[in-house]
Coordinates of C-alpha atoms and ligand atoms in Angstrom, one line a residue:
M1 CA -12.3 -45.8 14.0
R2 CA -12.3 -46.3 10.2
K3 CA -14.0 -43.0 9.8
R4 CA -11.2 -41.3 11.9
H5 CA -8.5 -42.9 9.7
L6 CA -10.2 -41.6 6.5
Y7 CA -10.5 -38.2 8.1
L8 CA -6.7 -38.2 9.0
A9 CA -5.8 -39.3 5.5
L10 CA -7.8 -36.5 4.0
I11 CA -6.1 -33.9 6.2
L12 CA -2.7 -35.4 5.2
L13 CA -3.6 -35.2 1.5
L14 CA -4.7 -31.6 1.8
A15 CA -1.5 -30.7 3.7
I16 CA 0.6 -32.3 1.0
V17 CA -1.3 -30.5 -1.8
G18 CA -1.0 -27.2 0.2
C19 CA 2.8 -27.7 0.6
Q20 CA 3.2 -28.4 -3.1
K21 CA 1.2 -25.3 -4.0
K22 CA 3.4 -23.1 -1.8
A23 CA 6.6 -24.8 -3.0
S24 CA 5.7 -24.5 -6.7
N25 CA 5.3 -20.7 -6.4
S26 CA 8.8 -20.4 -4.8
M27 CA 8.0 -17.4 -2.7
T28 CA 11.2 -15.9 -1.2
Y29 CA 11.2 -14.3 2.3
R30 CA 13.3 -11.5 3.7
E31 CA 14.1 -10.1 7.1
L32 CA 11.9 -7.2 8.1
G33 CA 14.7 -5.0 9.4
A34 CA 15.7 -6.1 12.9
T35 CA 12.1 -7.1 13.9
G36 CA 12.9 -10.8 13.7
L37 CA 10.0 -11.2 11.2
K38 CA 10.5 -12.9 7.9
V39 CA 8.2 -11.5 5.3
S40 CA 7.3 -12.6 1.7
E41 CA 8.9 -10.4 -1.0
L42 CA 5.5 -9.9 -2.5
S43 CA 2.7 -8.9 -0.2
I44 CA -0.9 -7.6 -0.5
G45 CA -2.4 -4.2 0.2
C46 CA -5.9 -3.7 1.3
G47 CA -7.1 -1.3 -1.5
G48 CA -8.4 -4.2 -3.7
F49 CA -10.7 -5.3 -0.9
E50 CA -12.7 -2.1 -1.3
K51 CA -14.2 -3.5 -4.4
L52 CA -14.9 -7.0 -3.0
D53 CA -17.7 -8.5 -1.0
T54 CA -17.1 -11.0 1.9
L55 CA -16.9 -14.1 -0.4
G56 CA -14.6 -12.3 -2.9
S57 CA -12.4 -11.2 0.0
I58 CA -12.1 -14.7 1.3
E59 CA -11.3 -16.0 -2.1
L60 CA -8.5 -13.4 -2.7
M61 CA -7.0 -13.8 0.7
T62 CA -7.0 -17.6 0.5
A63 CA -5.2 -17.4 -2.8
A64 CA -2.7 -14.9 -1.5
L65 CA -1.9 -17.0 1.5
D66 CA -1.6 -20.2 -0.6
S67 CA 0.8 -18.4 -2.8
G68 CA 3.1 -17.9 0.2
M69 CA 2.3 -14.2 0.8
N70 CA 2.5 -13.6 4.6
Y71 CA 2.3 -9.8 4.9
I72 CA -0.6 -7.4 4.5
D73 CA -0.9 -3.6 4.8
I74 CA -4.2 -2.4 6.2
Y75 CA -4.5 1.4 6.0
D76 CA -8.2 1.2 5.2
A77 CA -10.6 2.3 7.9
N78 CA -13.7 1.4 5.9
P79 CA -15.6 -0.9 8.3
K80 CA -16.7 -3.2 5.4
V81 CA -13.2 -3.7 4.3
R82 CA -11.8 -4.4 7.8
S83 CA -14.6 -6.9 8.6
N84 CA -14.2 -8.7 5.3
I85 CA -10.4 -9.0 5.8
G86 CA -11.2 -10.3 9.3
A87 CA -13.5 -12.9 7.9
A88 CA -10.9 -13.8 5.2
L89 CA -8.2 -14.3 7.9
K90 CA -10.4 -16.4 10.1
G91 CA -8.6 -19.7 11.0
R92 CA -5.4 -18.4 9.2
R93 CA -4.5 -15.4 11.3
D94 CA -1.2 -16.9 12.4
E95 CA -0.1 -17.2 8.7
M96 CA -0.4 -13.4 8.1
I97 CA 1.8 -10.6 9.5
I98 CA -0.4 -7.5 9.7
Q99 CA 0.9 -4.0 9.2
G100 CA -2.1 -2.0 10.4
H101 CA -2.3 1.8 10.4
I102 CA -2.7 3.9 13.5
G103 CA -4.3 7.3 13.0
T104 CA -7.0 6.5 10.4
I105 CA -10.8 6.5 11.1
W106 CA -13.9 6.2 9.0
Q107 CA -16.1 9.3 9.3
D108 CA -19.2 10.2 7.4
G109 CA -18.5 7.6 4.8
Q110 CA -14.9 8.8 4.2
H111 CA -11.4 8.1 5.3
K112 CA -9.9 10.6 7.8
R113 CA -6.3 10.8 8.9
T114 CA -6.2 11.8 12.5
R115 CA -3.8 12.6 15.3
D116 CA -6.7 13.2 17.8
L117 CA -6.2 10.8 20.7
E118 CA -9.8 9.7 21.1
E119 CA -10.3 9.2 17.4
T120 CA -7.1 7.3 17.1
R121 CA -8.0 5.1 20.0
R122 CA -11.4 4.4 18.5
G123 CA -9.9 3.7 15.1
F124 CA -7.3 1.3 16.4
E125 CA -9.7 -0.6 18.7
D126 CA -12.1 -0.9 15.7
L127 CA -9.2 -2.4 13.6
L128 CA -8.5 -5.1 16.2
Q129 CA -12.1 -5.9 16.7
R130 CA -13.0 -6.2 13.0
L131 CA -9.9 -8.3 12.3
G132 CA -10.7 -10.6 15.2
T133 CA -7.3 -10.3 16.7
D134 CA -5.9 -9.0 20.0
H135 CA -2.7 -7.6 18.4
I136 CA -1.0 -6.7 15.1
E137 CA 2.6 -7.2 14.3
V138 CA 3.4 -3.7 12.9
G139 CA 1.6 -0.6 14.1
M140 CA 2.1 1.8 11.3
I141 CA 1.7 5.5 12.1
H142 CA -0.3 6.7 9.2
I143 CA 1.2 9.1 6.6
T144 CA 3.6 11.6 8.0
D145 CA 4.7 13.6 4.9
S146 CA 6.3 16.8 6.1
P147 CA 9.0 17.7 8.6
E148 CA 6.3 19.8 10.4
E149 CA 4.1 16.7 10.8
W150 CA 7.1 14.8 12.1
A151 CA 7.9 17.5 14.6
E152 CA 4.2 17.5 15.8
L153 CA 4.4 13.8 16.3
E154 CA 7.4 13.8 18.6
G155 CA 6.4 14.1 22.3
S156 CA 2.6 14.1 21.4
P157 CA -0.1 12.3 23.3
F158 CA -0.7 10.4 20.0
L159 CA 2.9 9.0 20.2
D160 CA 2.5 8.2 23.9
Y161 CA -0.5 6.1 22.8
V162 CA 1.5 4.3 20.2
F163 CA 4.2 3.5 22.8
Q164 CA 1.5 2.3 25.2
L165 CA 0.1 0.0 22.5
K166 CA 3.6 -1.5 22.1
K167 CA 4.0 -1.9 25.9
E168 CA 0.6 -3.7 26.1
G169 CA 1.6 -6.0 23.2
K170 CA -1.2 -4.8 21.0
I171 CA 1.4 -3.9 18.4
K172 CA 4.8 -5.7 18.3
H173 CA 6.7 -3.1 16.3
I174 CA 6.4 0.6 15.5
G175 CA 6.4 1.9 11.9
V176 CA 5.6 5.0 10.0
S177 CA 4.4 5.6 6.4
S178 CA 5.7 8.5 4.3
H179 CA 6.2 9.6 0.7
N180 CA 8.8 12.1 1.8
A181 CA 12.4 10.9 1.8
E182 CA 13.6 13.6 4.2
V183 CA 10.9 12.6 6.8
A184 CA 11.6 8.9 6.1
L185 CA 15.3 9.4 6.8
T186 CA 14.6 11.4 10.0
A187 CA 12.2 8.6 11.1
A188 CA 14.9 6.0 10.3
K189 CA 17.4 7.9 12.5
S190 CA 14.9 8.3 15.4
G191 CA 16.0 5.2 17.1
W192 CA 12.4 4.0 17.8
I193 CA 11.0 3.4 14.3
E194 CA 11.5 -0.2 13.2
V195 CA 9.7 -0.3 9.9
I196 CA 9.0 2.4 7.2
M197 CA 6.5 2.2 4.5
F198 CA 7.8 4.2 1.6
S199 CA 6.7 5.0 -1.9
L200 CA 9.2 3.6 -4.3
N201 CA 9.3 2.7 -8.0
P202 CA 11.6 3.6 -11.0
A203 CA 9.7 6.8 -11.8
F204 CA 9.6 8.2 -8.3
D205 CA 13.3 7.6 -7.7
R206 CA 14.2 9.3 -11.0
L207 CA 11.8 12.2 -10.8
C208 CA 13.2 13.2 -7.5
G209 CA 16.7 13.0 -8.9
G210 CA 15.9 15.4 -11.7
A211 CA 15.0 12.6 -14.2
T212 CA 18.7 12.1 -15.1
P213 CA 18.9 9.1 -17.5
W214 CA 20.6 6.1 -16.0
T215 CA 24.0 5.4 -17.4
A216 CA 25.3 2.1 -18.7
G217 CA 25.7 -0.3 -15.8
A218 CA 22.7 1.0 -13.9
M219 CA 21.9 -2.5 -12.9
D220 CA 25.1 -2.5 -10.9
N221 CA 24.9 1.1 -9.7
L222 CA 21.4 1.2 -8.3
Q223 CA 21.9 4.7 -7.0
A224 CA 22.5 6.4 -10.4
G225 CA 20.2 9.3 -11.2
I226 CA 18.4 9.3 -7.8
D227 CA 17.9 12.1 -5.4
P228 CA 20.8 11.9 -2.9
I229 CA 18.5 12.1 0.1
R230 CA 16.7 9.0 -1.2
V231 CA 20.0 7.3 -1.6
E232 CA 21.0 8.2 2.0
F233 CA 17.7 6.9 3.2
Y234 CA 18.1 3.5 1.5
D235 CA 21.7 3.2 2.7
Y236 CA 20.9 4.1 6.3
C237 CA 18.1 1.6 6.4
T238 CA 20.3 -1.1 5.0
S239 CA 23.2 -0.4 7.5
H240 CA 20.9 0.1 10.5
Q241 CA 18.5 -2.8 9.8
I242 CA 15.3 -0.6 9.4
G243 CA 12.7 -2.6 7.6
V244 CA 11.3 -0.9 4.5
T245 CA 8.0 -1.9 2.9
V246 CA 7.1 -0.5 -0.5
M247 CA 3.9 1.2 -1.5
K248 CA 3.2 2.5 -5.0
T249 CA 5.3 -0.2 -6.6
F250 CA 3.5 0.3 -9.9
G251 CA 3.3 4.1 -9.5
G252 CA -0.1 4.3 -7.7
G253 CA -3.2 3.2 -9.4
G254 CA -1.0 1.0 -11.7
R255 CA 0.0 4.0 -13.9
L256 CA 3.5 2.6 -14.7
L257 CA 1.8 -0.5 -16.2
D258 CA -0.4 1.6 -18.5
E259 CA 1.3 3.1 -21.6
K260 CA -1.3 5.9 -21.8
R261 CA -0.7 7.0 -18.2
S262 CA 3.0 6.0 -17.7
P263 CA 5.4 9.0 -17.4
L264 CA 7.8 7.0 -19.4
G265 CA 5.5 7.1 -22.4
Y266 CA 5.3 3.3 -22.4
A267 CA 4.3 0.6 -20.0
L268 CA 6.6 -1.2 -17.6
T269 CA 5.7 -4.7 -16.5
P270 CA 4.9 -5.8 -12.9
E271 CA 8.1 -7.9 -13.0
Q272 CA 10.3 -4.8 -13.9
C273 CA 8.7 -2.6 -11.2
I274 CA 9.0 -5.3 -8.5
A275 CA 12.6 -6.3 -9.5
Y276 CA 13.6 -2.6 -9.4
C277 CA 12.4 -2.3 -5.8
L278 CA 13.7 -5.6 -4.6
A279 CA 17.1 -4.9 -6.0
K280 CA 17.6 -2.5 -3.0
P281 CA 18.9 -4.5 0.0
C282 CA 16.9 -2.5 2.5
I283 CA 13.6 -3.5 0.9
S284 CA 11.7 -6.3 2.7
T285 CA 8.6 -6.5 0.6
C286 CA 6.6 -4.9 -2.2
I287 CA 3.0 -4.3 -1.1
L288 CA 0.9 -4.8 -4.2
G289 CA -2.5 -3.3 -4.8
I290 CA -4.4 -6.4 -6.0
D291 CA -8.0 -6.0 -7.1
N292 CA -8.9 -9.5 -8.2
M293 CA -7.6 -13.0 -8.9
D294 CA -6.3 -12.1 -12.4
E295 CA -4.1 -9.4 -11.0
L296 CA -2.8 -11.7 -8.3
L297 CA -1.8 -14.3 -10.8
T298 CA -0.2 -11.6 -13.0
D299 CA 1.8 -10.3 -10.1
L300 CA 2.8 -13.8 -9.0
H301 CA 4.4 -14.4 -12.4
Y302 CA 7.3 -12.5 -10.9
L303 CA 8.2 -15.6 -9.0
H304 CA 8.9 -17.5 -12.2
A305 CA 10.1 -14.6 -14.3
T306 CA 13.4 -14.8 -16.2
E307 CA 16.2 -12.2 -15.7
A308 CA 15.3 -10.8 -19.1
E309 CA 11.7 -10.3 -18.0
K310 CA 12.8 -8.5 -14.8
D311 CA 15.4 -6.3 -16.6
Y312 CA 14.2 -2.7 -15.9
T313 CA 17.2 -0.8 -17.3
T314 CA 15.1 0.6 -20.2
A315 CA 13.2 2.6 -17.6
G316 CA 16.3 4.5 -17.0
Q317 CA 17.1 5.3 -20.6
T318 CA 14.0 7.1 -21.6
A319 CA 12.9 10.7 -21.1
I320 CA 10.5 10.9 -18.2
A321 CA 7.5 13.2 -17.9
S322 CA 6.4 14.7 -14.7
L323 CA 4.2 12.7 -12.4
G324 CA 3.3 15.8 -10.5
G325 CA -0.4 16.7 -10.8
D326 CA -1.5 13.1 -11.6
C327 CA -3.8 11.3 -9.1
T328 CA -2.7 7.9 -7.8
Y329 CA -6.1 7.3 -6.1
C330 CA -4.4 6.9 -2.7
N331 CA -7.2 8.6 -0.7
H332 CA -4.7 10.6 1.4
C333 CA -6.5 13.9 0.6
S334 CA -9.8 12.8 2.2
P335 CA -12.0 13.8 3.9
C336 CA -13.4 16.4 1.5
S337 CA -15.3 19.1 3.3
A338 CA -18.1 18.7 0.8
G339 CA -18.1 14.9 1.1
I340 CA -16.8 14.2 -2.4
P341 CA -15.0 10.8 -2.8
I342 CA -12.1 12.6 -4.5
A343 CA -10.0 9.5 -5.4
R344 CA -13.0 7.8 -7.1
V345 CA -14.0 11.0 -9.0
N346 CA -10.4 11.3 -10.2
E347 CA -10.3 7.6 -11.2
L348 CA -13.5 7.9 -13.2
L349 CA -12.3 11.1 -14.8
D350 CA -9.0 9.5 -15.9
L351 CA -10.8 6.5 -17.4
A352 CA -13.2 8.8 -19.3
E353 CA -10.4 11.0 -20.6
T354 CA -8.2 8.1 -21.6
N355 CA -10.8 5.6 -23.0
G356 CA -13.8 7.8 -23.8
L357 CA -17.0 8.4 -21.9
S358 CA -19.0 5.1 -21.8
D359 CA -22.5 4.4 -20.3
E360 CA -20.8 2.3 -17.7
L361 CA -18.6 5.1 -16.5
K362 CA -21.6 7.5 -16.6
A363 CA -23.5 5.1 -14.4
Q364 CA -20.7 4.6 -11.9
Y365 CA -20.2 8.4 -11.6
A366 CA -23.9 9.0 -11.2
A367 CA -24.0 6.4 -8.3
L368 CA -21.5 8.4 -6.3
T369 CA -23.1 10.3 -3.3
K370 CA -21.2 13.5 -4.2
H371 CA -19.7 14.7 -7.5
G372 CA -17.1 17.1 -8.8
G373 CA -19.7 19.8 -9.2
D374 CA -20.1 19.8 -5.4
C375 CA -16.6 21.2 -4.9
T376 CA -16.6 24.5 -3.2
H377 CA -12.9 25.2 -4.0
C378 CA -12.2 25.4 -0.2
G379 CA -8.7 24.0 -0.7
A380 CA -8.8 21.9 2.4
C381 CA -7.7 18.8 0.5
L382 CA -4.7 20.4 -1.2
S383 CA -2.1 20.2 1.6
R384 CA -3.0 16.5 2.2
C385 CA -2.1 15.4 -1.4
P386 CA 1.5 14.1 -1.6
F387 CA 1.4 14.4 -5.4
S388 CA 0.5 18.1 -5.8
V389 CA -2.7 17.3 -7.6
D390 CA -4.8 20.4 -8.4
I391 CA -7.9 18.8 -7.0
P392 CA -10.4 21.6 -7.4
S393 CA -9.6 22.0 -11.1
R394 CA -9.9 18.3 -11.5
M395 CA -13.3 18.4 -9.8
D396 CA -14.3 21.1 -12.4
R397 CA -13.1 18.8 -15.2
A398 CA -15.2 16.0 -13.8
K399 CA -18.2 18.2 -13.7
A400 CA -17.6 19.2 -17.3
M401 CA -17.2 15.6 -18.4
F402 CA -20.1 14.0 -16.5
G403 CA -22.4 17.0 -16.3
K404 CA -22.5 17.3 -12.5
Ligands
SF4_501 S1 -11.4 21.9 -2.6 FE1 -13.2 20.8 -3.3 S2 -12.5 18.6 -3.3 FE2 -11.1 19.8 -2.0 S3 -11.9 19.6 0.1 FE3 -12.7 21.5 -0.8 S4 -14.7 20.9 -1.6 FE4 -13.5 19.0 -1.3
SF4_502 S1 -5.8 13.8 -5.2 FE1 -3.8 13.3 -4.3 S2 -4.2 12.5 -2.2 FE2 -6.1 12.5 -3.4 S3 -6.3 10.5 -4.2 FE3 -5.3 11.7 -5.7 S4 -3.1 11.5 -5.4 FE4 -4.1 10.7 -3.6

């Protein structure tokens, strides 16, 4: 009996500590469109789990949950990543709202976007099984970036399957991810899309608007200098309660946070990038690529940041260079017909070109199964890159840099 009392006291103590931990971080929650779900303003992507083992994944997920984050995007079809996330959510599944992608599979050690029905079914069942769950909250149709791709989607067996998943309760809401404002707007107007994952940050908004500098009062007029179709998309989602979740908050691969790679010519802070996105009423959450505990803590500083720290107006007063042609390591171009891990090759190339060629980078490059020198210039990857990267010429540059 005494033991039982001690046990209960311990549970109570842990609960109090846990509540204090959550309260001290002051996470704020927003409606996810009309889904009825309330999601944390800051949420976690799955990209960082690529670099972690099971223990590291559990540590990062636990810290994210304890900070109040309750939303995760899982586009990754890598079995290791899915299983590690499943292990990390064990016992806490109910605390995390899962946005899982439909139409991604892992094939020959690479990501593959697919609309093939059998591949899609296999990829989705694998997701549920590895996560240890019988449903996810948001079934996100993976990357639809052109009007042609949207047209192919409508009335397809793939889409019938998505509707069937919703009917069976395996997904609770249907979403789509896109980097294209025209497609995103069409999706918002479809009447059956409830959530849209969209690439948004100060640079993307301004580049698409012709890089017009923001005028004074940009904080009040958030639409200044932005492509009208993006403005229409944001307004439509606000007025029709379509949930928008943000990808590429920091420009993809964190380029906006790095003065050497930022198109602004200087680095923005995480607080500025996050504040910019969350200032739009349609945005429900910023999905952050978090690689480790240090990055999580850095991003969480947003919760305590002053208004001065969040002030992003300088980003609108500087000339902006083109982002086109720069890799964001998003993996959308895979699979490569020669088996090259394109995103990783590009990442190592950028590091070597920016910081110099170190032994560490040489070793990491050598450990890849295929290299830039294996590129056959077939061009199969080009149409899949949303950022117009000249991939074959970058593979040539990687070969010249690393020797193979
Ligand atoms: S062009 Fe090169 S990198 Fe692109 S798919 Fe072909 S072999 Fe792969
Ligand atoms: S080349 Fe394009 S699609 Fe491929 S990882 Fe880079 S930005 Fe993404």
